[in-house]
CSV table of C-alpha atoms (C1' of nucleotides) in Angstrom, one decimal:
chain,number,residue,atom,x,y,z
A,1,MET,CA,-10.5,-163.7,-97.9
A,2,THR,CA,-13.7,-161.5,-97.8
A,3,ARG,CA,-14.4,-159.0,-95.1
A,4,LYS,CA,-17.1,-161.3,-93.7
A,5,ASP,CA,-14.6,-164.2,-93.4
A,6,GLN,CA,-12.3,-161.9,-91.5
A,7,ALA,CA,-15.0,-161.0,-89.2
A,8,LEU,CA,-15.9,-164.7,-88.6
A,9,LEU,CA,-12.2,-165.5,-88.0
A,10,HIS,CA,-12.0,-162.7,-85.5
A,11,ALA,CA,-14.9,-163.8,-83.6
A,12,LYS,CA,-13.7,-167.4,-83.4
A,13,ALA,CA,-10.5,-166.2,-82.2
A,14,GLN,CA,-12.1,-164.1,-79.6
A,15,VAL,CA,-13.8,-167.3,-78.2
A,16,LEU,CA,-10.6,-169.2,-78.0
A,17,LYS,CA,-8.8,-166.3,-76.4
A,18,ALA,CA,-11.4,-166.1,-73.8
A,19,LEU,CA,-10.7,-169.7,-72.9
A,20,GLY,CA,-6.9,-168.9,-73.1
A,21,HIS,CA,-6.4,-168.1,-69.5
A,22,PRO,CA,-6.0,-170.4,-66.6
A,23,THR,CA,-8.5,-168.8,-64.3
A,24,ARG,CA,-11.1,-168.7,-67.0
A,25,LEU,CA,-10.5,-172.2,-68.3
A,26,PHE,CA,-10.8,-173.5,-64.6
A,27,MET,CA,-14.2,-171.6,-64.5
A,28,ILE,CA,-15.4,-173.2,-67.6
A,29,GLN,CA,-14.4,-176.6,-66.3
A,30,GLU,CA,-16.2,-176.0,-63.0
A,31,LEU,CA,-19.3,-174.6,-64.9
A,32,SER,CA,-19.4,-177.9,-66.8
A,33,LYS,CA,-20.4,-179.6,-63.7
A,34,GLY,CA,-23.2,-177.1,-63.0
A,35,GLU,CA,-23.9,-173.5,-62.4
A,36,ARG,CA,-22.0,-171.5,-59.8
A,37,CYS,CA,-22.2,-168.1,-58.2
A,38,VAL,CA,-19.5,-165.5,-58.3
A,39,CYS,CA,-18.9,-166.0,-54.6
A,40,GLY,CA,-18.3,-169.8,-55.3
A,41,PHE,CA,-15.5,-168.9,-57.6
A,42,ALA,CA,-14.1,-166.2,-55.4
A,43,GLU,CA,-13.5,-168.9,-52.8
A,44,GLN,CA,-11.8,-171.3,-55.0
A,45,VAL,CA,-9.8,-169.1,-57.2
A,46,GLY,CA,-7.3,-167.2,-55.1
A,47,ALA,CA,-8.1,-163.9,-56.6
A,48,ASP,CA,-9.9,-160.6,-55.7
A,49,PHE,CA,-13.7,-160.6,-56.0
A,50,SER,CA,-13.4,-158.0,-58.8
A,51,THR,CA,-11.0,-160.0,-60.7
A,52,VAL,CA,-13.2,-163.1,-60.6
A,53,SER,CA,-16.1,-160.9,-61.8
A,54,LYS,CA,-14.1,-159.4,-64.7
A,55,HIS,CA,-13.0,-162.9,-65.9
A,56,LEU,CA,-16.6,-164.0,-65.9
A,57,THR,CA,-17.5,-160.9,-67.9
A,58,VAL,CA,-14.9,-161.9,-70.5
A,59,LEU,CA,-16.5,-165.4,-70.7
A,60,LYS,CA,-20.0,-163.8,-71.1
A,61,HIS,CA,-18.9,-161.5,-73.9
A,62,ALA,CA,-17.5,-164.4,-75.7
A,63,GLY,CA,-20.8,-166.1,-75.6
A,64,LEU,CA,-19.5,-169.0,-73.5
A,65,VAL,CA,-21.6,-168.4,-70.4
A,66,ASP,CA,-24.9,-167.0,-69.2
A,67,ASP,CA,-25.6,-165.2,-66.0
A,68,GLU,CA,-28.8,-164.9,-63.9
A,69,LYS,CA,-29.3,-162.9,-60.8
A,70,ARG,CA,-31.2,-164.7,-58.2
A,71,GLY,CA,-31.5,-162.7,-54.9
A,72,GLN,CA,-28.2,-161.1,-54.1
A,73,GLN,CA,-26.2,-163.7,-56.0
A,74,VAL,CA,-25.4,-163.9,-59.7
A,75,PHE,CA,-25.3,-167.5,-61.0
A,76,TYR,CA,-23.2,-168.3,-64.1
A,77,ARG,CA,-23.7,-171.4,-66.3
A,78,LEU,CA,-22.1,-172.7,-69.3
A,79,ARG,CA,-24.1,-171.8,-72.4
A,80,VAL,CA,-22.5,-174.3,-74.8
A,81,PRO,CA,-21.4,-177.5,-73.3
A,82,CYS,CA,-19.5,-178.7,-76.2
A,83,VAL,CA,-16.4,-176.7,-75.3
A,84,MET,CA,-15.6,-179.4,-72.9
A,85,GLN,CA,-15.0,-181.7,-75.8
A,86,PHE,CA,-11.9,-179.5,-76.5
A,87,MET,CA,-10.1,-181.0,-73.4
A,88,ASN,CA,-9.4,-184.3,-74.9
A,89,CYS,CA,-7.8,-182.8,-77.9
A,90,ILE,CA,-5.8,-180.1,-75.9
A,91,GLU,CA,-4.5,-182.9,-73.8
A,92,ALA,CA,-3.5,-184.8,-77.0
A,93,VAL,CA,-1.6,-181.7,-78.1
A,94,LEU,CA,0.3,-181.6,-74.8
A,95,LYS,CA,1.0,-185.3,-75.0
A,96,SER,CA,2.4,-184.9,-78.5
A,97,LYS,CA,4.5,-182.0,-77.4
A,98,ALA,CA,5.9,-183.9,-74.6
A,99,ALA,CA,6.8,-186.7,-76.8
A,100,ALA,CA,8.5,-184.4,-79.3
A,101,SER,CA,10.5,-183.0,-76.3
A,102,ALA,CA,11.4,-186.5,-75.3
A,103,ASP,CA,12.7,-187.1,-78.9
A,104,LEU,CA,15.2,-184.4,-78.4
A,105,LEU,CA,16.7,-186.4,-75.7
A,106,ARG,CA,17.5,-189.6,-77.7
B,1,MET,CA,-6.1,-177.8,-56.5
B,2,THR,CA,-2.6,-179.2,-56.5
B,3,ARG,CA,0.4,-177.5,-58.2
B,4,LYS,CA,0.2,-180.2,-60.8
B,5,ASP,CA,-3.3,-179.3,-61.7
B,6,GLN,CA,-2.4,-175.8,-61.9
B,7,ALA,CA,0.5,-176.5,-64.2
B,8,LEU,CA,-1.9,-178.6,-66.4
B,9,LEU,CA,-4.4,-175.9,-66.4
B,10,HIS,CA,-1.8,-173.4,-67.5
B,11,ALA,CA,-0.5,-175.6,-70.2
B,12,LYS,CA,-3.9,-176.0,-71.6
B,13,ALA,CA,-4.8,-172.4,-71.5
B,14,GLN,CA,-1.5,-171.7,-73.5
B,15,VAL,CA,-2.7,-174.0,-76.3
B,16,LEU,CA,-6.1,-172.2,-76.3
B,17,LYS,CA,-4.4,-168.7,-76.2
B,18,ALA,CA,-2.1,-169.7,-79.1
B,19,LEU,CA,-5.3,-170.3,-81.0
B,20,GLY,CA,-6.8,-167.2,-79.9
B,21,HIS,CA,-5.5,-164.8,-82.6
B,22,PRO,CA,-7.1,-164.3,-86.0
B,23,THR,CA,-4.0,-164.8,-87.9
B,24,ARG,CA,-3.0,-167.9,-86.0
B,25,LEU,CA,-6.4,-169.4,-86.2
B,26,PHE,CA,-6.3,-168.8,-90.0
B,27,MET,CA,-2.9,-170.5,-90.2
B,28,ILE,CA,-4.3,-173.5,-88.3
B,29,GLN,CA,-7.2,-173.8,-90.7
B,30,GLU,CA,-4.9,-173.5,-93.7
B,31,LEU,CA,-2.6,-176.1,-92.3
B,32,SER,CA,-5.6,-178.5,-91.8
B,33,LYS,CA,-5.6,-178.8,-95.7
B,34,GLY,CA,-1.9,-179.6,-95.8
B,35,GLU,CA,1.6,-178.3,-95.1
B,36,ARG,CA,2.5,-174.8,-96.1
B,37,CYS,CA,5.8,-172.9,-96.1
B,38,VAL,CA,6.2,-169.6,-94.4
B,39,CYS,CA,6.3,-167.8,-97.7
B,40,GLY,CA,3.0,-169.3,-98.6
B,41,PHE,CA,1.5,-167.6,-95.6
B,42,ALA,CA,3.3,-164.4,-96.0
B,43,GLU,CA,1.3,-164.0,-99.3
B,44,GLN,CA,-2.0,-164.7,-97.8
B,45,VAL,CA,-1.8,-162.9,-94.6
B,46,GLY,CA,-1.3,-159.2,-95.1
B,47,ALA,CA,1.5,-159.0,-92.7
B,48,ASP,CA,5.3,-158.7,-92.5
B,49,PHE,CA,7.4,-161.8,-93.0
B,50,SER,CA,8.7,-161.5,-89.5
B,51,THR,CA,5.3,-161.2,-88.1
B,52,VAL,CA,4.3,-164.4,-89.8
B,53,SER,CA,7.3,-166.2,-88.7
B,54,LYS,CA,6.6,-165.2,-84.9
B,55,HIS,CA,3.1,-166.3,-85.1
B,56,LEU,CA,4.2,-169.7,-86.4
B,57,THR,CA,6.8,-169.9,-83.5
B,58,VAL,CA,3.9,-169.3,-81.1
B,59,LEU,CA,1.9,-172.2,-82.6
B,60,LYS,CA,4.9,-174.4,-82.5
B,61,HIS,CA,5.7,-173.6,-78.9
B,62,ALA,CA,2.2,-174.5,-78.1
B,63,GLY,CA,2.7,-177.9,-79.7
B,64,LEU,CA,0.1,-177.3,-82.3
B,65,VAL,CA,2.4,-177.3,-85.5
B,66,ASP,CA,5.7,-179.0,-86.5
B,67,ASP,CA,8.2,-177.5,-88.9
B,68,GLU,CA,10.6,-179.0,-91.2
B,69,LYS,CA,13.3,-177.2,-93.3
B,70,ARG,CA,13.6,-178.4,-96.8
B,71,GLY,CA,16.1,-176.5,-98.9
B,72,GLN,CA,15.6,-172.7,-98.2
B,73,GLN,CA,12.0,-173.2,-97.2
B,74,VAL,CA,10.5,-174.1,-93.9
B,75,PHE,CA,7.4,-176.1,-94.1
B,76,TYR,CA,4.9,-176.2,-91.3
B,77,ARG,CA,2.2,-178.8,-90.7
B,78,LEU,CA,-0.5,-179.3,-88.1
B,79,ARG,CA,0.7,-181.8,-85.5
B,80,VAL,CA,-2.7,-182.6,-84.0
B,81,PRO,CA,-5.5,-182.4,-86.4
B,82,CYS,CA,-8.2,-182.7,-83.8
B,83,VAL,CA,-8.1,-179.1,-83.1
B,84,MET,CA,-10.1,-178.5,-86.3
B,85,GLN,CA,-13.1,-180.3,-84.6
B,86,PHE,CA,-13.2,-177.1,-82.4
B,87,MET,CA,-14.6,-175.1,-85.2
B,88,ASN,CA,-18.2,-176.6,-85.2
B,89,CYS,CA,-18.5,-176.0,-81.5
B,90,ILE,CA,-17.0,-172.4,-81.7
B,91,GLU,CA,-19.6,-171.7,-84.3
B,92,ALA,CA,-22.2,-173.0,-82.1
B,93,VAL,CA,-21.1,-170.5,-79.4
B,94,LEU,CA,-21.3,-167.7,-81.8
B,95,LYS,CA,-24.7,-168.7,-83.0
B,96,SER,CA,-25.9,-169.1,-79.4
B,97,LYS,CA,-24.5,-165.6,-78.7
B,98,ALA,CA,-26.2,-164.2,-81.8
B,99,ALA,CA,-29.5,-165.7,-80.7
B,100,ALA,CA,-29.0,-164.3,-77.3
B,101,SER,CA,-28.5,-160.8,-78.7
B,102,ALA,CA,-31.7,-161.3,-80.8
B,103,ASP,CA,-33.6,-162.1,-77.8
B,104,LEU,CA,-32.8,-158.6,-76.5
B,105,LEU,CA,-34.7,-157.1,-79.4
B,106,ARG,CA,-37.9,-158.7,-78.7
C,1,DT,C1',-34.4,-147.1,-42.6
C,2,DG,C1',-29.9,-148.5,-42.0
C,3,DC,C1',-26.5,-152.0,-42.5
C,4,DA,C1',-24.4,-156.2,-44.3
C,5,DT,C1',-23.6,-159.1,-48.4
C,6,DA,C1',-22.8,-159.9,-53.3
C,7,DC,C1',-21.3,-158.1,-57.3
C,8,DT,C1',-19.7,-154.7,-60.9
C,9,DT,C1',-17.2,-150.7,-62.4
C,10,DG,C1',-13.5,-147.3,-62.7
C,11,DG,C1',-8.8,-146.2,-62.0
C,12,DT,C1',-4.0,-147.4,-62.0
C,13,DC,C1',0.0,-149.8,-63.1
C,14,DA,C1',3.0,-153.6,-64.5
C,15,DA,C1',3.5,-157.1,-67.8
C,16,DA,C1',2.6,-159.3,-72.1
C,17,DT,C1',1.3,-159.0,-76.9
C,18,DT,C1',1.6,-157.7,-81.5
C,19,DA,C1',3.3,-155.2,-85.5
C,20,DC,C1',7.0,-153.4,-87.9
C,21,DC,C1',11.9,-152.5,-89.3
C,22,DA,C1',16.6,-153.7,-89.5
C,23,DA,C1',20.1,-157.0,-89.1
C,24,DA,C1',21.6,-162.0,-88.9
C,25,DT,C1',21.6,-166.7,-90.6
C,26,DA,C1',21.2,-170.5,-94.0
C,27,DA,C1',20.8,-172.4,-98.4
C,28,DC,C1',20.7,-172.3,-103.3
C,29,DT,C1',22.6,-170.2,-107.9
C,30,DG,C1',25.6,-168.4,-111.1
D,1,DC,C1',32.9,-166.8,-103.7
D,2,DA,C1',29.2,-163.1,-104.3
D,3,DG,C1',24.5,-162.3,-104.6
D,4,DT,C1',19.6,-163.7,-104.0
D,5,DT,C1',15.8,-165.9,-101.5
D,6,DA,C1',13.7,-167.7,-97.3
D,7,DT,C1',13.4,-167.4,-92.7
D,8,DT,C1',14.5,-166.0,-87.9
D,9,DT,C1',16.0,-162.8,-84.3
D,10,DG,C1',16.5,-158.6,-81.8
D,11,DG,C1',14.8,-154.0,-80.9
D,12,DT,C1',11.3,-150.7,-80.4
D,13,DA,C1',6.7,-148.5,-79.8
D,14,DA,C1',1.7,-148.9,-79.4
D,15,DT,C1',-2.0,-151.5,-77.5
D,16,DT,C1',-4.0,-154.9,-74.6
D,17,DT,C1',-4.3,-157.6,-70.5
D,18,DG,C1',-4.7,-158.7,-65.8
D,19,DA,C1',-4.4,-157.8,-60.9
D,20,DC,C1',-5.6,-155.0,-57.1
D,21,DC,C1',-7.9,-151.3,-54.5
D,22,DA,C1',-11.7,-148.2,-53.8
D,23,DA,C1',-16.1,-146.7,-54.9
D,24,DG,C1',-20.8,-147.6,-56.5
D,25,DT,C1',-25.1,-150.5,-57.1
D,26,DA,C1',-28.6,-153.9,-55.7
D,27,DT,C1',-30.8,-157.1,-52.7
D,28,DG,C1',-32.1,-158.8,-48.2
D,29,DC,C1',-32.6,-158.4,-43.2
D,30,DA,C1',-33.0,-156.4,-38.7
DNA sequence: TGCATACTTGGTCAAATTACCAAATAACTG
DNA sequence: CAGTTATTTGGTAATTTGACCAAGTATGCA
């Protein structure tokens, strides 16, 4: 594996890692319905404003969302909507896992 | 959000988190080509045997892979091949991010 | 200008992650 | 059975993560 391959692998993993947190995944799901300001999330997510802001920063650095300041508010939006297509597959993984656990009970 | 929704969100995030490590992502990519024993990975990945084993355990717990012992070797295989479809989208995210960085230079 | 609102940033701390080594287990081999 | 190979498990140390609080910045409004 070349150094370039390694870098690409690392970059891809970073994106997935950014998605790998309940709060951030929730944010992505919400953003798939449309843009949202930080304050909008602060209400829904039961966390500190600063925590919400930091999670959004992680998503931004991963390249998953864009932000735009309008007035006093900062609006975030999903940059690449295709990430939502992951969800079906993830659910398939969970189902397959559940099925395997059920197998153990037989 | 109900407690059940929360649990589902958490479970999904766990799957993504499992994918969010360069070594594990590499393993998944390799497994998409066919099953592989732990020793096969130990060679390719420049890490300790125990480290490799632990990464595979993480993937297994996430429901992403299955293992089967045959003789002295343990073979792992991808349980849900659809995860490979993520890659195109992830690459799109990276490209979009690169494009945004390029914008800054204008 | 001065104060409130909306965020972000920096600091701190506990918990989780990851890597390695050493030791334990399991299955073949002579 | 003794020794070797393949893999997992347990322990430990370094690093990263995630949550909160407090302080800083920026915008809008009286």
